[in-house]
Short mmCIF file of C-alpha atoms in Angstrom, two decimals:
data_model
loop_
_atom_site.label_atom_id
_atom_site.label_comp_id
_atom_site.label_asym_id
_atom_site.label_seq_id
_atom_site.Cartn_x
_atom_site.Cartn_y
_atom_site.Cartn_z
CA UNK S 1 32.11 0.31 20.22
CA UNK S 2 30.24 4.16 20.49
CA UNK S 3 29.88 3.79 16.80
CA UNK S 4 28.59 0.07 16.72
CA UNK S 5 26.13 1.37 19.96
CA UNK S 6 25.30 4.60 17.51
CA UNK S 7 24.41 2.07 14.64
CA UNK S 8 22.07 -0.66 16.73
CA UNK S 9 20.30 2.40 18.39
CA UNK S 10 19.63 3.19 14.07
CA UNK S 11 18.64 0.63 13.26
CA UNK S 12 14.86 0.70 13.03
CA UNK S 13 14.28 -1.37 10.47
CA UNK S 14 10.60 -1.69 10.67
CA UNK S 15 10.28 2.43 10.43
CA UNK S 16 12.74 2.66 8.24
CA UNK S 17 10.93 0.29 5.98
CA UNK S 18 7.38 1.85 6.23
CA UNK S 19 8.56 5.30 5.99
CA UNK S 20 10.05 4.45 3.01
CA UNK S 21 6.51 2.94 1.84
CA UNK S 22 4.51 5.55 2.54
CA UNK S 23 6.74 7.20 -0.33
CA UNK S 24 6.41 4.87 -2.88
CA UNK S 25 2.57 4.73 -2.64
CA UNK S 26 1.61 7.79 -4.57
CA UNK S 27 4.39 6.62 -7.21
CA UNK S 28 2.34 3.01 -7.17
CA UNK S 29 -0.87 4.21 -7.66
CA UNK S 30 -0.35 7.24 -10.26
CA UNK S 31 2.02 4.67 -12.05
CA UNK S 32 -0.73 2.09 -11.36
CA UNK S 33 -3.38 4.19 -12.81
CA UNK S 34 -1.15 5.20 -16.24
CA UNK S 35 -0.74 1.49 -16.71
CA UNK S 36 -4.32 0.17 -15.58
CA UNK S 37 -6.31 2.93 -18.14
CA UNK S 38 -3.44 2.11 -21.25
CA UNK S 39 -4.00 -1.67 -20.80
CA UNK S 40 -7.91 -0.98 -20.69
CA UNK S 41 -8.25 0.39 -23.74
CA UNK S 42 -6.18 -1.98 -25.77
CA UNK S 43 -2.73 -0.59 -24.81
CA UNK S 44 0.34 -2.63 -24.36
CA UNK S 45 4.09 -1.92 -22.61
CA UNK S 46 6.62 -1.96 -24.58
CA UNK S 47 10.27 -1.88 -24.47
CA UNK S 48 10.86 1.53 -25.77
CA UNK S 49 8.77 3.62 -27.53
CA UNK S 50 9.56 4.36 -31.39
CA UNK S 51 8.89 7.68 -32.55
CA UNK S 52 5.96 6.86 -34.77
CA UNK S 53 5.21 3.23 -33.95
CA UNK S 54 2.65 3.57 -31.19
CA UNK S 55 -0.74 5.32 -29.96
CA UNK S 56 -1.52 7.19 -27.15
CA UNK S 57 -2.70 3.95 -24.68
CA UNK S 58 0.46 2.32 -25.96
CA UNK S 59 2.22 5.52 -24.61
CA UNK S 60 0.00 5.34 -21.34
CA UNK S 61 1.06 1.79 -20.60
CA UNK S 62 4.29 1.81 -21.42
CA UNK S 63 5.51 5.06 -18.66
CA UNK S 64 3.07 3.28 -16.93
CA UNK S 65 5.37 0.54 -17.20
CA UNK S 66 8.45 1.86 -16.86
CA UNK S 67 7.56 3.35 -13.54
CA UNK S 68 6.77 0.44 -11.83
CA UNK S 69 10.12 -1.28 -12.80
CA UNK S 70 11.38 1.29 -10.34
CA UNK S 71 9.92 0.67 -7.42
CA UNK S 72 13.27 -1.52 -6.59
CA UNK S 73 15.06 2.46 -6.85
CA UNK S 74 12.08 3.99 -5.17
CA UNK S 75 12.32 1.69 -1.97
CA UNK S 76 16.34 1.52 -1.79
CA UNK S 77 16.18 6.05 -1.96
CA UNK S 78 12.67 5.67 -0.06
CA UNK S 79 14.87 3.49 2.73
CA UNK S 80 18.10 5.24 2.71
CA UNK S 81 16.48 8.68 2.38
CA UNK S 82 14.31 7.63 6.00
CA UNK S 83 18.11 6.50 7.58
CA UNK S 84 20.54 9.53 6.44
CA UNK S 85 18.37 12.85 5.78
CA UNK S 86 19.33 13.87 2.22
CA UNK S 87 22.21 13.02 2.06
CA UNK S 88 21.26 9.48 2.02
CA UNK S 89 19.22 9.59 -1.63
CA UNK S 90 22.06 9.70 -4.00
CA UNK S 91 23.63 6.24 -2.19
CA UNK S 92 19.76 4.61 -2.53
CA UNK S 93 19.35 5.90 -5.75
CA UNK S 94 22.37 4.24 -6.94
CA UNK S 95 22.68 1.22 -5.36
CA UNK S 96 18.52 0.55 -6.22
CA UNK S 97 19.12 0.92 -10.13
CA UNK S 98 22.18 -1.47 -9.44
CA UNK S 99 19.63 -3.89 -7.27
CA UNK S 100 17.51 -3.35 -11.26
CA UNK S 101 20.75 -3.85 -13.14
CA UNK S 102 21.25 -7.54 -12.00
CA UNK S 103 17.63 -8.75 -11.03
CA UNK S 104 17.77 -8.59 -7.42
CA UNK S 105 14.34 -7.07 -7.69
CA UNK S 106 12.18 -5.70 -4.85
CA UNK S 107 14.36 -7.56 -1.95
CA UNK S 108 17.70 -6.43 -3.68
CA UNK S 109 16.17 -2.97 -3.20
CA UNK S 110 14.82 -3.04 -0.11
CA UNK S 111 18.50 -4.11 1.07
CA UNK S 112 20.40 -2.24 -0.60
CA UNK S 113 18.19 1.09 0.77
CA UNK S 114 19.15 -0.15 4.17
CA UNK S 115 23.37 -0.58 3.24
CA UNK S 116 23.37 2.55 0.98
CA UNK S 117 21.27 4.24 4.40
CA UNK S 118 23.92 2.93 6.90
CA UNK S 119 27.07 3.60 4.90
CA UNK S 120 25.65 7.54 3.90
CA UNK S 121 25.36 7.58 8.02
CA UNK S 122 28.89 6.69 9.12
CA UNK S 123 30.58 8.99 6.21
CA UNK S 124 28.19 11.68 7.61
CA UNK S 125 28.80 11.06 10.93
CA UNK S 126 32.71 9.72 10.87
CA UNK S 127 34.05 10.87 8.46
CA UNK S 128 35.92 14.21 9.60
CA UNK S 129 36.72 17.35 6.86
CA UNK S 130 38.54 20.67 7.38
CA UNK S 131 36.42 23.46 7.62
CA UNK S 132 36.05 24.34 3.96
CA UNK S 133 35.12 21.15 2.83
CA UNK S 134 32.33 20.96 4.77
CA UNK S 135 30.26 22.24 2.17
CA UNK S 136 31.36 18.87 0.19
CA UNK S 137 29.64 16.36 2.84
CA UNK S 138 26.01 16.18 2.11
CA UNK S 139 26.59 17.09 -2.12
CA UNK S 140 29.45 15.69 -3.04
CA UNK S 141 31.55 13.48 -0.18
CA UNK S 142 29.06 11.38 1.16
CA UNK S 143 27.50 10.78 -2.18
CA UNK S 144 30.03 9.63 -3.75
CA UNK S 145 31.69 7.31 -1.09
CA UNK S 146 27.87 5.49 0.31
CA UNK S 147 27.14 5.59 -3.43
CA UNK S 148 30.36 3.29 -4.36
CA UNK S 149 30.80 1.10 -1.34
CA UNK S 150 26.86 0.09 -0.98
CA UNK S 151 26.33 -0.17 -5.33
CA UNK S 152 29.86 -2.88 -5.05
CA UNK S 153 28.13 -4.44 -2.42
CA UNK S 154 25.22 -4.76 -3.96
CA UNK S 155 26.43 -6.10 -7.12
CA UNK S 156 29.94 -8.30 -5.69
CA UNK S 157 27.97 -9.43 -2.13
CA UNK S 158 23.99 -9.53 -2.14
CA UNK S 159 23.56 -9.72 -5.60
CA UNK S 160 23.99 -13.78 -5.62
CA UNK S 161 22.38 -14.70 -2.53
CA UNK S 162 19.06 -12.13 -3.44
CA UNK S 163 19.07 -13.87 -6.87
CA UNK S 164 18.86 -17.74 -5.07
CA UNK S 165 15.94 -16.59 -2.54
CA UNK S 166 14.14 -14.67 -5.11
CA UNK S 167 14.60 -17.50 -7.49
CA UNK S 168 13.49 -20.38 -4.63
CA UNK S 169 10.42 -18.37 -3.53
CA UNK S 170 9.08 -17.96 -6.66
CA UNK S 171 9.59 -21.86 -7.82
CA UNK S 172 8.01 -23.05 -4.07
CA UNK S 173 5.16 -20.30 -4.70
CA UNK S 174 4.79 -21.55 -8.65
CA UNK S 175 4.26 -24.97 -7.25
CA UNK S 176 1.92 -24.61 -4.80
CA UNK S 177 -1.37 -26.47 -5.32
CA UNK S 178 -5.23 -24.87 -4.68
CA UNK S 179 -5.35 -25.64 -1.20
CA UNK S 180 -1.96 -23.90 -0.28
CA UNK S 181 -3.15 -21.10 -2.96
CA UNK S 182 -6.24 -20.77 -0.96
CA UNK S 183 -4.72 -20.77 2.78
CA UNK S 184 -2.08 -17.85 1.07
CA UNK S 185 -4.94 -15.81 -0.63
CA UNK S 186 -7.03 -15.87 2.89
CA UNK S 187 -3.88 -15.02 5.14
CA UNK S 188 -3.31 -12.20 3.02
CA UNK S 189 -7.12 -11.21 2.78
CA UNK S 190 -6.83 -10.92 6.34
CA UNK S 191 -3.29 -9.04 6.98
CA UNK S 192 -4.13 -6.63 3.99
CA UNK S 193 -7.05 -5.20 5.55
CA UNK S 194 -6.80 -5.33 9.55
CA UNK S 195 -5.81 -2.67 9.86
CA UNK S 196 -6.99 -0.62 7.15
CA UNK S 197 -3.71 1.12 5.36
CA UNK S 198 -1.49 0.83 8.93
CA UNK S 199 1.42 -0.73 9.08
CA UNK S 200 0.41 -4.36 8.94
CA UNK S 201 -0.37 -3.24 5.78
CA UNK S 202 2.06 -2.23 4.27
CA UNK S 203 4.05 -4.68 5.19
CA UNK S 204 2.45 -7.34 3.50
CA UNK S 205 2.94 -4.97 0.49
CA UNK S 206 6.29 -4.44 0.44
CA UNK S 207 5.95 -8.77 0.50
CA UNK S 208 3.90 -8.93 -2.25
CA UNK S 209 5.71 -6.71 -4.19
CA UNK S 210 8.61 -8.55 -3.87
CA UNK S 211 6.22 -11.81 -5.46
CA UNK S 212 5.08 -9.04 -8.45
CA UNK S 213 8.31 -8.53 -9.14
CA UNK S 214 9.19 -12.11 -10.34
CA UNK S 215 6.19 -12.42 -11.71
CA UNK S 216 3.95 -14.01 -8.96
CA UNK S 217 0.62 -11.51 -9.40
CA UNK S 218 -1.71 -12.90 -7.14
CA UNK S 219 -0.78 -12.39 -3.71
CA UNK S 220 -0.57 -8.21 -4.85
CA UNK S 221 -3.92 -8.52 -6.76
CA UNK S 222 -5.48 -10.42 -3.37
CA UNK S 223 -4.10 -6.88 -1.14
CA UNK S 224 -5.73 -4.67 -4.03
CA UNK S 225 -9.00 -6.48 -4.61
CA UNK S 226 -9.54 -6.75 -0.38
CA UNK S 227 -8.88 -2.69 -0.22
CA UNK S 228 -11.18 -2.64 -3.13
CA UNK S 229 -13.94 -4.83 -1.51
CA UNK S 230 -13.93 -3.57 2.08
CA UNK S 231 -16.02 0.19 1.75
CA UNK S 232 -17.83 -1.47 -1.00
CA UNK S 233 -18.75 -3.97 1.55
CA UNK S 234 -19.98 -1.88 4.45
CA UNK S 235 -21.48 0.33 2.19
CA UNK S 236 -23.41 -2.73 1.24
CA UNK S 237 -24.24 -3.55 5.08
CA UNK S 238 -26.40 -0.06 5.31
CA UNK S 239 -29.11 -1.95 2.49
CA UNK S 240 -28.84 -5.36 3.97
CA UNK S 241 -29.99 -4.16 7.82
CA UNK S 242 -32.89 -2.15 6.01
CA UNK S 243 -33.95 -5.24 5.11
CA UNK S 244 -33.38 -6.70 8.25
CA UNK S 245 -35.00 -3.29 9.76
CA UNK S 246 -32.07 -1.96 11.33
CA UNK S 247 -30.62 1.12 11.98
CA UNK S 248 -26.44 0.05 12.13
CA UNK S 249 -25.05 3.59 11.24
CA UNK S 250 -25.59 7.26 12.35
CA UNK S 251 -26.52 10.24 9.76
CA UNK S 252 -22.61 11.16 9.92
CA UNK S 253 -21.42 8.02 8.93
CA UNK S 254 -24.03 7.48 6.29
CA UNK S 255 -22.22 10.76 4.89
CA UNK S 256 -19.11 8.82 5.31
CA UNK S 257 -19.95 6.19 4.08
CA UNK S 258 -20.82 8.05 0.61
CA UNK S 259 -17.92 8.73 0.00
CA UNK S 260 -16.20 6.42 1.15
CA UNK S 261 -17.70 3.39 -0.89
CA UNK S 262 -16.11 5.35 -4.25
CA UNK S 263 -12.96 5.95 -3.15
CA UNK S 264 -13.14 1.51 -2.67
CA UNK S 265 -14.05 1.54 -5.96
CA UNK S 266 -10.28 3.46 -7.26
CA UNK S 267 -8.51 1.14 -3.93
CA UNK S 268 -8.57 3.55 -1.32
CA UNK S 269 -9.33 2.21 1.77
CA UNK S 270 -8.67 4.57 4.26
CA UNK S 271 -12.53 6.23 3.67
CA UNK S 272 -14.10 3.63 5.51
CA UNK S 273 -11.74 3.79 8.56
CA UNK S 274 -14.15 6.58 10.48
CA UNK S 275 -16.83 3.56 10.88
CA UNK S 276 -15.09 1.24 11.76
CA UNK S 277 -13.32 3.40 14.47
CA UNK S 278 -16.67 3.44 16.05
CA UNK S 279 -17.29 -0.20 16.62
CA UNK S 280 -13.50 -1.88 16.00
CA UNK S 281 -13.98 -4.74 16.83
CA UNK S 282 -16.98 -5.46 14.98
CA UNK S 283 -15.52 -3.39 11.83
CA UNK S 284 -12.48 -5.39 12.17
CA UNK S 285 -14.10 -9.07 12.12
CA UNK S 286 -16.56 -8.22 8.95
CA UNK S 287 -13.31 -7.00 7.15
CA UNK S 288 -11.14 -9.53 8.12
CA UNK S 289 -13.56 -12.22 7.10
CA UNK S 290 -14.36 -10.59 3.82
CA UNK S 291 -11.47 -10.05 2.96
CA UNK S 292 -10.10 -14.00 3.92
CA UNK S 293 -12.75 -14.80 1.53
CA UNK S 294 -12.29 -12.36 -0.91
CA UNK S 295 -7.82 -13.18 -1.48
CA UNK S 296 -9.11 -16.76 -1.23
CA UNK S 297 -10.74 -16.51 -4.10
CA UNK S 298 -8.81 -14.16 -5.77
CA UNK S 299 -6.19 -17.39 -5.27
CA UNK S 300 -8.00 -19.82 -6.51
CA UNK S 301 -9.48 -18.58 -9.21
CA UNK S 302 -6.05 -16.77 -11.00
CA UNK S 303 -7.11 -13.35 -10.68
CA UNK S 304 -3.78 -12.15 -11.48
CA UNK S 305 -3.47 -8.36 -12.03
CA UNK S 306 -0.60 -7.46 -13.97
CA UNK S 307 -0.72 -3.94 -11.87
CA UNK S 308 -0.27 -3.64 -8.08
CA UNK S 309 -3.51 -1.18 -7.39
CA UNK S 310 -6.27 0.58 -10.02
CA UNK S 311 -9.21 -0.89 -8.36
CA UNK S 312 -11.51 -1.63 -11.15
CA UNK S 313 -9.11 -0.11 -13.11
CA UNK S 314 -6.96 -3.38 -12.85
CA UNK S 315 -9.57 -5.69 -13.81
CA UNK S 316 -8.60 -4.96 -17.43
CA UNK S 317 -4.91 -6.14 -16.34
CA UNK S 318 -6.06 -9.68 -15.44
CA UNK S 319 -5.72 -12.92 -17.46
CA UNK S 320 -9.51 -13.82 -15.53
CA UNK S 321 -11.40 -10.54 -14.65
CA UNK S 322 -14.13 -12.29 -14.24
CA UNK S 323 -12.48 -13.90 -11.09
CA UNK S 324 -11.66 -10.57 -10.09
CA UNK S 325 -15.09 -9.63 -10.10
CA UNK S 326 -16.14 -12.56 -8.12
CA UNK S 327 -13.51 -12.09 -5.48
CA UNK S 328 -15.01 -8.70 -5.22
CA UNK S 329 -18.49 -9.51 -5.19
CA UNK S 330 -17.61 -12.55 -2.88
CA UNK S 331 -15.58 -9.55 0.06
CA UNK S 332 -18.60 -7.76 -0.65
CA UNK S 333 -21.44 -9.95 0.28
CA UNK S 334 -19.16 -10.92 2.97
CA UNK S 335 -18.07 -8.03 4.84
CA UNK S 336 -21.52 -6.48 3.92
CA UNK S 337 -24.01 -9.48 5.45
CA UNK S 338 -21.74 -9.82 8.36
CA UNK S 339 -21.52 -6.69 9.50
CA UNK S 340 -25.40 -5.63 9.12
CA UNK S 341 -25.74 -9.30 11.36
CA UNK S 342 -23.52 -8.31 14.07
CA UNK S 343 -23.48 -4.85 14.24
CA UNK S 344 -25.62 -2.95 16.77
CA UNK S 345 -28.81 -0.83 16.30
CA UNK S 346 -27.61 2.97 17.02
CA UNK S 347 -29.42 4.46 19.86
CA UNK S 348 -32.65 6.39 18.70
CA UNK S 349 -31.36 9.34 21.22
CA UNK S 350 -28.48 9.40 19.40
CA UNK S 351 -29.97 10.30 15.98
CA UNK S 352 -32.42 12.55 17.89
CA UNK S 353 -28.67 14.78 18.93
CA UNK S 354 -27.14 14.73 16.03
CA UNK S 355 -30.61 16.36 14.60
CA UNK S 356 -30.29 18.67 17.71
CA UNK S 357 -26.74 20.00 16.88
CA UNK S 358 -27.63 20.53 13.60
CA UNK S 359 -30.28 22.03 14.23
CA UNK S 360 -28.03 24.70 16.39
CA UNK S 361 -25.34 25.29 14.13
CA UNK S 362 -28.09 26.19 11.61
CA UNK S 363 -29.17 29.04 13.88
CA UNK S 364 -28.57 32.46 12.56
CA UNK S 365 -27.49 34.70 15.79
CA UNK S 366 -29.62 37.81 13.92
CA UNK S 367 -32.50 35.43 14.06
CA UNK S 368 -32.42 35.87 18.57
CA UNK S 369 -34.67 38.53 19.62
CA UNK S 370 -33.59 39.77 23.19
CA UNK S 371 -36.76 40.91 24.86
#
């Protein structure tokens, strides 16, 4: 009973998933940029690189593709590590590889991570060994017992239902009509941007990566294009506001835009957070409306990229690059127009106050004369 209570207390499924995704995102970014650049210059991902039979961009596309192919193992390892610490790394890795081997995909990797992590934690906390063998617990005993148990469970227990579910989900999504695609794209667009890279975004990211593992690229493309377009939309709002004779940004916010917009071009949405935090309701509303339109456009026009990251670098990997450009453009325009219209003018006093603070910072103590 005590073990069950401790296991329930350790459950925190969402926390472990978000931790694993935060570890996974840099790998997605790195591999995604590599394959995107390779494919942009004509490279194609291959099963294997045979010496003397590939060029530089084929090598990049293949390396990036292999990296993205390891995502079930990466998410499994991250979840197991979040649950059990370092002793969970080996079981998570082995179970993730088992999920890849039986084609259980990203869902299999997630399930395998929890199974491996909890097995590692149970062995670590309940298996008693002599004092001379305690040093072997994290390096040999826990990895061996947890790895063999969780990997065999993945192969013989979870593999069949996961394969059935992913097959059903794939068939369902591929059979959707234009109206359903529009609705799904709109929902993904809104959820992917309302917290600007936070827990909601990461949860949706895990879901759309699951779909991409089954060959459905539209949802992950919708999420990434919304993340790309939103900071650019806030930049466009600056110029639209000027046409409306409005002053919607402080000097500090204008400086923030100078870095947020280029970050958006390469699919990093977090640069716009300081802008949104100064007017949360209007910022989220403009981003959500833009994301809804951009996500819906992506799904309806079929702007499906084969990589899950890269911003504008994703365009060469799409079956319809012009559809991706159209989705970005619509998202940018909606976000920019809405924010420019609903954002209140920045009071002149705030601008004066900022100028006076900057002037005070520029004063040199040597210039002060004491009479």
